[in-house]
mmCIF file of C-alpha atoms in Angstrom:
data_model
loop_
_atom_site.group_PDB
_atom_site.id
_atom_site.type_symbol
_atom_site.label_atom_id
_atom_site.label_comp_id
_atom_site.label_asym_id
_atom_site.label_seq_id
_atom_site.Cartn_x
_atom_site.Cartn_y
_atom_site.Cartn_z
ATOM 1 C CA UNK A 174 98.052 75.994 108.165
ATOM 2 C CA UNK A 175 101.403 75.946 106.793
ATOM 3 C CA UNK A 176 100.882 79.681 104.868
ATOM 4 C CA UNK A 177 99.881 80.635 108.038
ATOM 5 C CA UNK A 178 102.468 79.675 109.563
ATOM 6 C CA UNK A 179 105.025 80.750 106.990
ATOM 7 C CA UNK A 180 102.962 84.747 107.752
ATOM 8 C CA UNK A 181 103.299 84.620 110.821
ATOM 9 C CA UNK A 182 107.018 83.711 110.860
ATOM 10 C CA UNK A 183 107.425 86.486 108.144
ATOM 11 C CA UNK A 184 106.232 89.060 110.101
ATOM 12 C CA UNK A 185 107.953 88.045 112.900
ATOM 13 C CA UNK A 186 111.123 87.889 110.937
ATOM 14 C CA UNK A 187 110.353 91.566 109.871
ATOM 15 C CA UNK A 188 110.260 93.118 113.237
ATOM 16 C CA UNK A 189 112.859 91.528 114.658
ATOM 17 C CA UNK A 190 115.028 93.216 111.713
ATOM 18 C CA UNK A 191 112.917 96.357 111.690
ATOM 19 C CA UNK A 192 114.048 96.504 115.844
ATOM 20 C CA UNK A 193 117.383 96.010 114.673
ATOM 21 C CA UNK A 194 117.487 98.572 112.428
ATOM 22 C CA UNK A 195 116.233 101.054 114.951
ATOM 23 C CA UNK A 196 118.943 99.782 117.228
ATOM 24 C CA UNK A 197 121.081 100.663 114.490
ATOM 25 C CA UNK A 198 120.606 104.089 114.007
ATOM 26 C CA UNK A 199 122.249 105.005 117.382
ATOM 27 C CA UNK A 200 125.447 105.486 114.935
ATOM 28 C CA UNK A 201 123.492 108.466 113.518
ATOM 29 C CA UNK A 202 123.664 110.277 117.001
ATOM 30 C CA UNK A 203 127.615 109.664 116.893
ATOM 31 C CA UNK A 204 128.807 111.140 113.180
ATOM 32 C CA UNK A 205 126.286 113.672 113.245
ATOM 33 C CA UNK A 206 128.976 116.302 113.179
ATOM 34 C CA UNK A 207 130.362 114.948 110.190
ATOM 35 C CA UNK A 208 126.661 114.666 108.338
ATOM 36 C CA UNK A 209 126.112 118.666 109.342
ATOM 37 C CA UNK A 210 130.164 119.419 107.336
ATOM 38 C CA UNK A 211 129.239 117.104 104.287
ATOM 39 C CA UNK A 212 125.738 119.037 103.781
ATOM 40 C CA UNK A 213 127.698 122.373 104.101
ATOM 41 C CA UNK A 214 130.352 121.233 101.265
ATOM 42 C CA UNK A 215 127.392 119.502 99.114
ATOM 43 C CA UNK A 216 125.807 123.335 99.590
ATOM 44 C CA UNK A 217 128.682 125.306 99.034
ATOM 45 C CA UNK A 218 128.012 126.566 95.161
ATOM 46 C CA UNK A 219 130.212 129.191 95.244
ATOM 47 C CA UNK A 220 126.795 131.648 93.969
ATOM 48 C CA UNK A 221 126.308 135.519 95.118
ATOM 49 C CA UNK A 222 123.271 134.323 96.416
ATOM 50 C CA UNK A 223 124.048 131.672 98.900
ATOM 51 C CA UNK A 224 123.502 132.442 102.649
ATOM 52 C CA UNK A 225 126.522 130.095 103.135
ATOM 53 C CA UNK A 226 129.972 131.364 103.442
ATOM 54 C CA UNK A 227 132.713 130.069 100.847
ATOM 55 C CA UNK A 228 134.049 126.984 102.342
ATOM 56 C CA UNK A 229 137.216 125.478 100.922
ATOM 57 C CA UNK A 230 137.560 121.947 102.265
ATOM 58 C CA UNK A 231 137.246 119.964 105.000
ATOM 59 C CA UNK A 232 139.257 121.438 107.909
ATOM 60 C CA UNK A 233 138.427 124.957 106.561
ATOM 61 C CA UNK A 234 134.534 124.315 107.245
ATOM 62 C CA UNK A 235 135.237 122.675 109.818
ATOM 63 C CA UNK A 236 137.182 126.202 111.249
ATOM 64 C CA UNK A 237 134.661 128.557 110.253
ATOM 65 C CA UNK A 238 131.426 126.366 111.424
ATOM 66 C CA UNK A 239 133.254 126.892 114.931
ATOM 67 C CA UNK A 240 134.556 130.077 114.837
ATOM 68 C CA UNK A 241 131.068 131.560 113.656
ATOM 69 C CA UNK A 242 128.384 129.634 115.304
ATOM 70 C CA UNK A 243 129.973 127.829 117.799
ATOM 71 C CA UNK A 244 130.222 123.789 118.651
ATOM 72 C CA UNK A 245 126.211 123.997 117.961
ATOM 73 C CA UNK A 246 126.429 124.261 114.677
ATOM 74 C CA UNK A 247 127.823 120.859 114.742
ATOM 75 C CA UNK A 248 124.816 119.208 116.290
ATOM 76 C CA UNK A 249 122.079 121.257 114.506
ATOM 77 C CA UNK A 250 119.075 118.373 113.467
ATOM 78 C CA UNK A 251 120.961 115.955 115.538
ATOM 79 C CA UNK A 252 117.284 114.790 116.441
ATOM 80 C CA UNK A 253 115.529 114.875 113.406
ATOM 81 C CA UNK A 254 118.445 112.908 111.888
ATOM 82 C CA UNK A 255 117.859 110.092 114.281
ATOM 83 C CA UNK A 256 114.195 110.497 113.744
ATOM 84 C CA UNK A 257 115.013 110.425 109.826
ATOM 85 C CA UNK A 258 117.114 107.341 110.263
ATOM 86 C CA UNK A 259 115.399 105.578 113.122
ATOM 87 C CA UNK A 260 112.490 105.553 110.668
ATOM 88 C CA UNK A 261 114.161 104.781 107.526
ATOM 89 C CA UNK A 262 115.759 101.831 108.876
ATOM 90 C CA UNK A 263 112.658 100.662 110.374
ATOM 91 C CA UNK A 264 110.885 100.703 106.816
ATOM 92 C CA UNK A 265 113.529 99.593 105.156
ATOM 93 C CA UNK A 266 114.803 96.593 107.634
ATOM 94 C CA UNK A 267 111.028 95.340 107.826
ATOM 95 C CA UNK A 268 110.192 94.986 104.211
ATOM 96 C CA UNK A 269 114.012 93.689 103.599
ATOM 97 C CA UNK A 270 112.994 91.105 105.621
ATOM 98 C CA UNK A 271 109.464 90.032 104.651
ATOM 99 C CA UNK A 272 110.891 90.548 101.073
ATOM 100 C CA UNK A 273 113.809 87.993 101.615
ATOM 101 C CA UNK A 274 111.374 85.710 103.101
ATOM 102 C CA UNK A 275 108.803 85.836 100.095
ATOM 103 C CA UNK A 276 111.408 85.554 98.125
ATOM 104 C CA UNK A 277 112.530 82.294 100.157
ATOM 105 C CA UNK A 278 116.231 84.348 100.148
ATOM 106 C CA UNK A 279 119.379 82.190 101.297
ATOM 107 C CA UNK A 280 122.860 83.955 101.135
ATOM 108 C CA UNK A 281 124.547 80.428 100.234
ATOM 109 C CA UNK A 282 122.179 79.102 97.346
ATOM 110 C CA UNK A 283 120.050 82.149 96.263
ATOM 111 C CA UNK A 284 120.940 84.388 92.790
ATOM 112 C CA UNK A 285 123.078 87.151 93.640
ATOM 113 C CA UNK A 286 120.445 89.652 91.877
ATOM 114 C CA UNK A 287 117.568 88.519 94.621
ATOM 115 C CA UNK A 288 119.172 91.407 97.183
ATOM 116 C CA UNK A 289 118.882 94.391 94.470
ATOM 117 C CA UNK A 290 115.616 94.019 93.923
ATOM 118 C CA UNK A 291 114.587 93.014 97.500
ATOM 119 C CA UNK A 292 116.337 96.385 98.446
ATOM 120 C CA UNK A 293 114.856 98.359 95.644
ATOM 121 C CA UNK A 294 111.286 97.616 96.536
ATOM 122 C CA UNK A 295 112.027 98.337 100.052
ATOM 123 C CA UNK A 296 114.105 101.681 99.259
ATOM 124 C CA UNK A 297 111.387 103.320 97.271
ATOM 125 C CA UNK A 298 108.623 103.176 99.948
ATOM 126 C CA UNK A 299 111.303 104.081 102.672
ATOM 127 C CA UNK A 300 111.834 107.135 100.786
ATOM 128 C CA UNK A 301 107.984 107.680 99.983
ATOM 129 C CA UNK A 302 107.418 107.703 103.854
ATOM 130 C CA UNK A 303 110.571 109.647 104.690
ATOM 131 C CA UNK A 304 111.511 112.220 102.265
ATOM 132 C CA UNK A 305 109.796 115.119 104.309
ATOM 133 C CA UNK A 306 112.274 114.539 107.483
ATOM 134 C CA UNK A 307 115.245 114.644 105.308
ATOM 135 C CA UNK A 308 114.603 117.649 104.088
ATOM 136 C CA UNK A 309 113.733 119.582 107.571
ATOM 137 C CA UNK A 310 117.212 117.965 108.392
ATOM 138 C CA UNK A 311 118.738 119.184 105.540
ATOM 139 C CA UNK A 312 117.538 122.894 106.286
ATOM 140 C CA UNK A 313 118.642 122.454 110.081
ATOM 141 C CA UNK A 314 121.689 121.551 108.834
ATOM 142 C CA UNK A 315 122.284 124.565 106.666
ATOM 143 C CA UNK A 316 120.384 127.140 108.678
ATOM 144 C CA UNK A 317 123.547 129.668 109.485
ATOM 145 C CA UNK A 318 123.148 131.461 112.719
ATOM 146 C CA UNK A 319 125.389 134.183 113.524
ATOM 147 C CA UNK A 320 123.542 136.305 115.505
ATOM 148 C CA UNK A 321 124.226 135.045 118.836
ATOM 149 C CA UNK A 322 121.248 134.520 119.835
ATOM 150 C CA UNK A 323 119.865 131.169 118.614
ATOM 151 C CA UNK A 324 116.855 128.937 119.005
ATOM 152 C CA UNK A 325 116.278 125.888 120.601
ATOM 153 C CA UNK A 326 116.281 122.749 118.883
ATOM 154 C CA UNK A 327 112.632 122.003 118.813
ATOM 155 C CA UNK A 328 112.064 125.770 118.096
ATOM 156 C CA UNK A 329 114.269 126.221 114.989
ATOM 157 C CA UNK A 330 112.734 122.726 113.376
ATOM 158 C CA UNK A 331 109.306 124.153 114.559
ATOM 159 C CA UNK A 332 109.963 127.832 112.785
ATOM 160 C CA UNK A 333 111.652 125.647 109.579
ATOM 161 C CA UNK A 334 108.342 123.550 109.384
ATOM 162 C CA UNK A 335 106.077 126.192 109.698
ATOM 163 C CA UNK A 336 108.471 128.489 107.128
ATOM 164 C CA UNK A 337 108.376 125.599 104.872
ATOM 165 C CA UNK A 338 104.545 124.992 104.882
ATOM 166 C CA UNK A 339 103.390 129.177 105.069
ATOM 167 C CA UNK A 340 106.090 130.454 102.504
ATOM 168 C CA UNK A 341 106.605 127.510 99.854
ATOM 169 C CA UNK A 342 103.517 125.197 100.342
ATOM 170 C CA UNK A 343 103.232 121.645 101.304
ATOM 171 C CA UNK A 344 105.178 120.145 98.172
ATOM 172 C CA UNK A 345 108.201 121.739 99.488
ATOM 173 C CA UNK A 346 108.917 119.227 102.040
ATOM 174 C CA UNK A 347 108.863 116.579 99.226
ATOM 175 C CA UNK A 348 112.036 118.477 97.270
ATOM 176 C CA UNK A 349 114.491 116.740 95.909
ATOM 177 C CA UNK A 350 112.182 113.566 96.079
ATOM 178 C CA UNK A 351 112.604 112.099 92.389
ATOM 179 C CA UNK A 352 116.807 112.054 93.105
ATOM 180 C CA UNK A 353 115.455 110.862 96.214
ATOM 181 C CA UNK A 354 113.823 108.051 94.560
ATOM 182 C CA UNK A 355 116.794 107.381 92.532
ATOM 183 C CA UNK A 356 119.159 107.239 95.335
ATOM 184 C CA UNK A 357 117.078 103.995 96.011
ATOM 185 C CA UNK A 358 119.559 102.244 93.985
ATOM 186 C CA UNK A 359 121.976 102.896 97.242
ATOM 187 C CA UNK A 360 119.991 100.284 99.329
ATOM 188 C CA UNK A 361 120.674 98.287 96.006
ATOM 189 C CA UNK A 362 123.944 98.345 96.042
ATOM 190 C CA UNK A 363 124.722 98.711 99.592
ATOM 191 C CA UNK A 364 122.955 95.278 100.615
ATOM 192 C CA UNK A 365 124.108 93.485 96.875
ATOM 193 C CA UNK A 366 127.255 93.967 98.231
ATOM 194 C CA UNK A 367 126.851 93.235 101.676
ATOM 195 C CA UNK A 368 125.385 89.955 101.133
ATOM 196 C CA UNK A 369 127.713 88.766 98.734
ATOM 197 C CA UNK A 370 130.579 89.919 100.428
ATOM 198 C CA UNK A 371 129.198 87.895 103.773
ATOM 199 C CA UNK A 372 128.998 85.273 101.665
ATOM 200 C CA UNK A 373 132.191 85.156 100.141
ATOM 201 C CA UNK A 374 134.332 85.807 103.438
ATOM 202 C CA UNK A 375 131.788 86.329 106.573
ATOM 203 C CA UNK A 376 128.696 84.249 107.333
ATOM 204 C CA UNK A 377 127.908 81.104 106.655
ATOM 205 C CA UNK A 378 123.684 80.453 107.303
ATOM 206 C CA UNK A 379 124.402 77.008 108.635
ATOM 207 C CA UNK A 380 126.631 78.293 110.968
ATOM 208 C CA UNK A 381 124.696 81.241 112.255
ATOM 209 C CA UNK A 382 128.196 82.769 112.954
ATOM 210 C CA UNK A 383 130.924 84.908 111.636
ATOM 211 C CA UNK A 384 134.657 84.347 110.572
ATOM 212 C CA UNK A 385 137.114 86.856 111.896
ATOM 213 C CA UNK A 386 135.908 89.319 109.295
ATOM 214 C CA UNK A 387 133.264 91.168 111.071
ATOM 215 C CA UNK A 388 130.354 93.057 110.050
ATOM 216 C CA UNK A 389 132.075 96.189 110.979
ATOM 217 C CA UNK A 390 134.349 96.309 108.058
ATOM 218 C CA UNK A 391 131.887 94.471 105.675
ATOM 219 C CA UNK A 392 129.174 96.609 106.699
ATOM 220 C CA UNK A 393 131.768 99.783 106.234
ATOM 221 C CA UNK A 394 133.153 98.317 102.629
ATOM 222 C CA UNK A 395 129.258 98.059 100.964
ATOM 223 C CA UNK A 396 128.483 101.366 102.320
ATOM 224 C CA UNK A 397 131.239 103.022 101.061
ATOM 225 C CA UNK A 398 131.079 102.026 97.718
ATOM 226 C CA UNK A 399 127.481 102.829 97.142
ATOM 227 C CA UNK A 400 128.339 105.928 98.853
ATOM 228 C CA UNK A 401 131.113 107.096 96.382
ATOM 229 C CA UNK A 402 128.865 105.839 93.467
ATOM 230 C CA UNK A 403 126.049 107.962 94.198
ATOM 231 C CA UNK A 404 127.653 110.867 95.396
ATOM 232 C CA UNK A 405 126.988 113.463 92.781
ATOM 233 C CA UNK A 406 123.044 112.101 93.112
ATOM 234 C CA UNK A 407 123.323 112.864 96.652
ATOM 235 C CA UNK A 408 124.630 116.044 96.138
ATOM 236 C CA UNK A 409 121.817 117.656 93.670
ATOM 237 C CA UNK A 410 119.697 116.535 96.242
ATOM 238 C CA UNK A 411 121.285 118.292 98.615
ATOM 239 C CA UNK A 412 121.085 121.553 96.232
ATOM 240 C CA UNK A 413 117.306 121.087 95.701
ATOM 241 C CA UNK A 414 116.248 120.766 99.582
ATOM 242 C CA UNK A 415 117.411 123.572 100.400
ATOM 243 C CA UNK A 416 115.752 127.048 100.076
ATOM 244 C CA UNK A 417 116.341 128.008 96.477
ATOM 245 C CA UNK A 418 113.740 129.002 94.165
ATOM 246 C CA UNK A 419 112.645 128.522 90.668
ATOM 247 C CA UNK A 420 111.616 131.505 88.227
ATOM 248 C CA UNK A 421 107.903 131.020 88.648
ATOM 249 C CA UNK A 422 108.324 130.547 92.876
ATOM 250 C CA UNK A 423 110.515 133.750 92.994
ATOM 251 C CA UNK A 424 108.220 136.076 90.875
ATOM 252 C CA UNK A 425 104.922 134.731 93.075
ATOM 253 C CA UNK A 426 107.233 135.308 96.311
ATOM 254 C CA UNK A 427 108.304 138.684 94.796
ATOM 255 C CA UNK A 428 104.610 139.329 94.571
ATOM 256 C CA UNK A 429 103.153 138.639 97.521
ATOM 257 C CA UNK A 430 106.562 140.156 99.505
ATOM 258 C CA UNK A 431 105.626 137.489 101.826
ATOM 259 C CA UNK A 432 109.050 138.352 103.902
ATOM 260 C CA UNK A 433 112.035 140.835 102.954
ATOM 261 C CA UNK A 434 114.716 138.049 103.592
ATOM 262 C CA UNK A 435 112.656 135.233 101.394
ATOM 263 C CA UNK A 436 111.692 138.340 98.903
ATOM 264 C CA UNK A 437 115.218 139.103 98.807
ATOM 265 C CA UNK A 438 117.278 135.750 98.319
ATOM 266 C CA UNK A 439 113.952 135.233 95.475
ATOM 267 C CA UNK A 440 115.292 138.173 93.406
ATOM 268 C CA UNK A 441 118.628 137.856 93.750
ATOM 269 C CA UNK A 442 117.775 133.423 92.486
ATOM 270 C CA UNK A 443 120.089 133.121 89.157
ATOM 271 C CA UNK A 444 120.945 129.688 89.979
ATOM 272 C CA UNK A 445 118.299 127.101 89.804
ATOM 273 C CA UNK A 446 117.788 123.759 91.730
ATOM 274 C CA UNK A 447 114.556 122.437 90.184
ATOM 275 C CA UNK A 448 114.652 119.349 87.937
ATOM 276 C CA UNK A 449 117.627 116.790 88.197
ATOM 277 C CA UNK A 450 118.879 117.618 84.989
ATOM 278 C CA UNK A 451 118.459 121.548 85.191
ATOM 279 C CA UNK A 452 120.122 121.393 88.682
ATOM 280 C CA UNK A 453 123.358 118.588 86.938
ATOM 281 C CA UNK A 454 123.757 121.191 84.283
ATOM 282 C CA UNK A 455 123.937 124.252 86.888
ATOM 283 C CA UNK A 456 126.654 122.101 89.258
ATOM 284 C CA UNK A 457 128.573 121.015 85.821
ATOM 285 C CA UNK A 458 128.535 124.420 83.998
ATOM 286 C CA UNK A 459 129.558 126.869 87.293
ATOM 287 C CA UNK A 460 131.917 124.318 89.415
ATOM 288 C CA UNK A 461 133.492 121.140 86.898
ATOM 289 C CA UNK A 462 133.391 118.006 87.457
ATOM 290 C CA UNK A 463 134.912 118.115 91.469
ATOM 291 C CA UNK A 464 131.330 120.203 92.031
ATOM 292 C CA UNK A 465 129.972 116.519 92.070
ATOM 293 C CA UNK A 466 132.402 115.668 94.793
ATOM 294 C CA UNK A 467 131.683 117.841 96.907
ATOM 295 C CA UNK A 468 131.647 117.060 100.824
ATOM 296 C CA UNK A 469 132.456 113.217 99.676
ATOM 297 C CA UNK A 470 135.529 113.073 102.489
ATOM 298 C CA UNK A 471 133.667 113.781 105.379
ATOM 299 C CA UNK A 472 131.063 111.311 104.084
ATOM 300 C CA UNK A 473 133.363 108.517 103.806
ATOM 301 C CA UNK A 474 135.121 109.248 107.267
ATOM 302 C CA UNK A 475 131.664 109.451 108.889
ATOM 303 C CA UNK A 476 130.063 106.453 107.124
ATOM 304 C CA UNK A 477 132.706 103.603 107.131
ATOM 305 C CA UNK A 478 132.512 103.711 111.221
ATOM 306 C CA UNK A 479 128.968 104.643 111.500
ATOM 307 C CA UNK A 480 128.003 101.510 108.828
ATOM 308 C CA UNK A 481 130.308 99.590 110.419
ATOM 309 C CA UNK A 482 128.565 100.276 114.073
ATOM 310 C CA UNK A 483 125.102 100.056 112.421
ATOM 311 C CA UNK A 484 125.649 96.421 111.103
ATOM 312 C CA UNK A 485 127.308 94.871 113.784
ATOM 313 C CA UNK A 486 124.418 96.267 116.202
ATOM 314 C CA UNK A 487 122.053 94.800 112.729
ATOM 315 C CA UNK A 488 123.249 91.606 113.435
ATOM 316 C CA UNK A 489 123.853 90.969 117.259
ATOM 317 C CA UNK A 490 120.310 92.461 117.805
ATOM 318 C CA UNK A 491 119.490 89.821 115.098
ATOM 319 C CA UNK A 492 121.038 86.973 116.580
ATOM 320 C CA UNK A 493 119.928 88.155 120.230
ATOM 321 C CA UNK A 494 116.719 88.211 119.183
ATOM 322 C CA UNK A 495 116.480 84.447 117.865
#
């Protein structure tokens, strides 16, 4: 009776943080602008055969985003990142939480390695389930329209799913899935970080309240961190979602001309984004160290306030929902 009882207040435990996570992810609707000039920087390799224009810095991407597409441009995969994060969190928040509870967690007594390796497990299958919508929002997100005449929302992610599937085969949507994988360490450190630091200033269990340091700026401090940490992991896989071809995909493209602007950017590929290290290597050897760095400003500007927004919505939902 008492397992039972200790299930069923498990899984209970694990929606009510999975709802909260959801809740969460309303921040991803605000900084979306910021998420669509990040991806543009992380892209920006400088190569002969990137669709992108040359951006140099923040306001200067910023400029030529308008100027050339319009206040669109800004919002492009708006949806899909909600979607992307919406579902993430859900995965992530629920098995944090039926994790922490088979782990018997506490934030006052408990090891501070228990949260790493409660976040790993959950980060790994968040990213098994998700990977595919990150990468349709990382091609919204870099898909450069300066014709005018654009598509709708729902058309341009249908057209980029059905581009993705007919022209590179299912496995594309899973690119960039082994840095991915790695970037599960983030949860790691993001939640390591957040726990202890609620435990050293914030939250005290017993007292099922705060202190005057909020979740906003704790929330904002662990994100950041992990954030600047994994940066140049982010970035190559960045590089790797989007359309860029190996020497064995260009020739069969080249072969089948399956479509003069794929056939094209395929023969004109001397920069590949395939393996981790090949695609460390390429950033290293044509752009320095800084080619790591890339985009890392607007990420920090857009992630202190939306982390900051997620938690403290992570937490009241939490509390309302007790």
């Amino acid at each position: 009776m008492a397992e039972k009882n200790s299930n069923a207040i498990s899984e209970r435990t694990g929606w009510k943080t999975a709802c909260s996570g959801f809740a969460g992810s309303i921040s991803a609707f605000i900084f979306h602008p910021l998420e669509n000039l990040k991806l543009r920087l992380q892209a920006n390799d400088g190569m002969s055969n990137n669709h992108l224009p040359h951006y140099r810095g923040l306001v200067n991407t910023a400029k030529i985003m308008y100027q050339t597409e319009g206040m669109v441009s800004f919002f492009r995969g708006v949806f899909v990142n909600f979607l992307g994060n919406s579902s993430a969190n859900f995965i992530f928040f629920y098995m944090y939480a039926v994790e922490k509870r088979r782990w018997n967690y506490d934030r006052e007594t408990s090891p501070s390695w228990v949260p790493a390796i409660i976040s790993l497990e959950s980060g790994v299958v968040a990213c098994l389930i998700t990977n595919p919508i990150w990468t349709v929002k990382t091609r919204l997100g870099l898909h450069l329209n300066t014709q005018g005449k654009a598509l709708s929302g729902f058309g341009l992610t249908r057209k980029i799913v059905t581009d993705m599937w007919s022209k590179e085969g299912p496995t594309s949507f899973y690119r960039g899935f082994p840095a991915a994988c790695l970037l599960s360490i983030y949860g790691v450190i993001q939640m390591t970080c957040y726990e202890n630091l609620n435990k050293l200033f914030g939250y005290k269990e017993s007292e099922k309240s705060y202190k005057k340091i909020s979740p906003f700026f704790i929330g904002g401090i662990s994100k950041c961190l992990a954030s600047t940490l994994l940066h140049p992991l982010t970035l190559v896989k960045t590089r790797q979602q989007k359309q860029r071809f190996s020497t064995k995909e260009a020739q069969r493209i080249i072969d089948k001309n399956l479509s003069e602007e794929v056939t094209k950017a395929a023969k004109n590929a001397d920069v590949y984004y395939v393996t981790i290290h090949d695609s460390a290597k390429s950033i290293f050897r044509n752009e320095g160290m800084r080619g790591f760095y890339k985009g890392l400003s607007p990420n920090l500007i857009r992630i202190f306030p939306s982390s900051g927004v997620f938690f403290m919505i992570y937490e009241a939902m939490l509390k309302f929902l007790e």
